[in-house]
Amino acid sequence: LRIFLGTITFLLVLSFLVFFHELGHFLAARFFGVKVEKFSIGFGKAIYSKYWAGTTWQFAMIPLGGYVQMKGQDDSNPTLVETGDDSYNTKKPWQRIIILFAGPFANFILAAILYFSIALMGAKTLAPVIGNISPNSVAAVSGLQTNDEIIRINDIDIKSWDEIGKVITSSEGSLQFYIKRDNQIILKTINPVVSDSQNMFNENIKKRMIGVAPKGEVVTLELGFFDSLLYAYEKTIFASTMIFQGVQKLISGVIPSSEIGGVITIGKVISDASESSLIALLTITALISVNLGVLNLLPIPALDGGHIMFNLYEMIMRKKPSDQVFMFLTIMGWLILGSLMLLGIYNDINRIFLNN
């Protein structure tokens, strides 16, 4: 039953994300007068379809993606050309670029909406309470103690542990730490030092530190409407940046290819989050939505980013790439995507056997 419910949750979340992505393409296409012939959630044979407002809306048998089929644009026939004011072919390159970008953009907007909802519901974060203190660190020398709560640094109020790191790394010179200890406020002047550390990709870096670790207490942020908007914006930007950097590190070899996950990993993450709490499920959904947006912008010919690349070429060179080049690059794009999907599934199966 647990596996069944987890699978249903995964398919519902994925369909929801795909619908939003394709809705972005659909709305932009209709804005520029392009006829959308089909709006499909899933691939393959339709299990349900309805013709409405000039478009066939359908659910297909393989619910691992979706597409909008516009007049004059068909990924299964990349060189397709159809005439008429309502054809994708006849639109200017900049208009096509907006139609293509609208899908990933919708994923970013959806993520921001989800993060905004999380903020209003009560986002959880690590409390700015000190746990471990490194021996001989500037924190130890300055007299900081376990269970000290950092409530302010200079003139910046601190509400979460993440804010401490942001202030330390973005500042210079000594800092005024306001510490709450035994219901008393204590002022400590601390001068962070540049030390060896590791980033989220396990790369060795140097950054300003004071030598403390969080206690692990979790607090609920009480955010108003405008603070929630700021929270949503910052979380969406952070998630987008993290995924862009992750792709870059993967290409450069910093992250091994064994870290790539497939549909099984995504399904397990969504299933686990749904069992934890609604906020956890919304958080994972927002992160996957950003992931879809970023990955679809990669300049791989079969993706939105690849089509954008072709249109940019047309804008700069004042001509379209030849049909032979276009077809070759599109086929290469599908081969790259297929290889990545197979690698993800292979890694998923490996993890299952390793865990067992």
PDB file of C-alpha atoms in Angstrom, residues 64 250 256-268 295 335-353:
ATOM      1  CA  LEU A  64       6.536  10.740 -17.590  1.00  0.00           C
ATOM      2  CA  LEU A 250      28.673  17.480 -13.596  1.00  0.00           C
ATOM      3  CA  PRO A 256      30.633  11.966 -10.810  1.00  0.00           C
ATOM      4  CA  SER A 257      28.073  10.622 -13.299  1.00  0.00           C
ATOM      5  CA  SER A 258      27.054   8.052 -10.666  1.00  0.00           C
ATOM      6  CA  GLU A 259      25.258  10.892  -8.853  1.00  0.00           C
ATOM      7  CA  ILE A 260      22.715  11.292 -11.678  1.00  0.00           C
ATOM      8  CA  GLY A 261      19.309  10.046 -10.566  1.00  0.00           C
ATOM      9  CA  GLY A 262      16.407   8.788 -12.645  1.00  0.00           C
ATOM     10  CA  VAL A 263      12.655   8.485 -12.258  1.00  0.00           C
ATOM     11  CA  ILE A 264      13.037   5.910  -9.450  1.00  0.00           C
ATOM     12  CA  THR A 265      15.085   8.316  -7.325  1.00  0.00           C
ATOM     13  CA  ILE A 266      12.682  11.191  -8.021  1.00  0.00           C
ATOM     14  CA  GLY A 267       9.726   8.970  -7.153  1.00  0.00           C
ATOM     15  CA  LYS A 268      11.318   7.869  -3.872  1.00  0.00           C
ATOM     16  CA  LEU A 295      17.310  21.415 -17.420  1.00  0.00           C
ATOM     17  CA  LEU A 335      20.456  10.439 -28.200  1.00  0.00           C
ATOM     18  CA  ILE A 336      21.984  12.562 -25.420  1.00  0.00           C
ATOM     19  CA  LEU A 337      18.664  12.724 -23.564  1.00  0.00           C
ATOM     20  CA  GLY A 338      18.086   8.995 -24.001  1.00  0.00           C
ATOM     21  CA  SER A 339      21.577   8.223 -22.710  1.00  0.00           C
ATOM     22  CA  LEU A 340      21.064  10.434 -19.649  1.00  0.00           C
ATOM     23  CA  MET A 341      17.716   8.761 -18.895  1.00  0.00           C
ATOM     24  CA  LEU A 342      19.248   5.282 -19.201  1.00  0.00           C
ATOM     25  CA  LEU A 343      22.194   6.341 -17.003  1.00  0.00           C
ATOM     26  CA  GLY A 344      19.767   7.666 -14.386  1.00  0.00           C
ATOM     27  CA  ILE A 345      17.786   4.403 -14.364  1.00  0.00           C
ATOM     28  CA  TYR A 346      21.040   2.374 -14.220  1.00  0.00           C
ATOM     29  CA  ASN A 347      22.210   4.417 -11.209  1.00  0.00           C
ATOM     30  CA  ASP A 348      18.792   4.013  -9.549  1.00  0.00           C
ATOM     31  CA  ILE A 349      18.931   0.220  -9.919  1.00  0.00           C
ATOM     32  CA  ASN A 350      22.518   0.177  -8.628  1.00  0.00           C
ATOM     33  CA  ARG A 351      21.467   2.109  -5.511  1.00  0.00           C
ATOM     34  CA  ILE A 352      18.609  -0.304  -4.868  1.00  0.00           C
ATOM     35  CA  PHE A 353      20.964  -3.315  -4.963  1.00  0.00           C
TER      36      PHE A 353
END
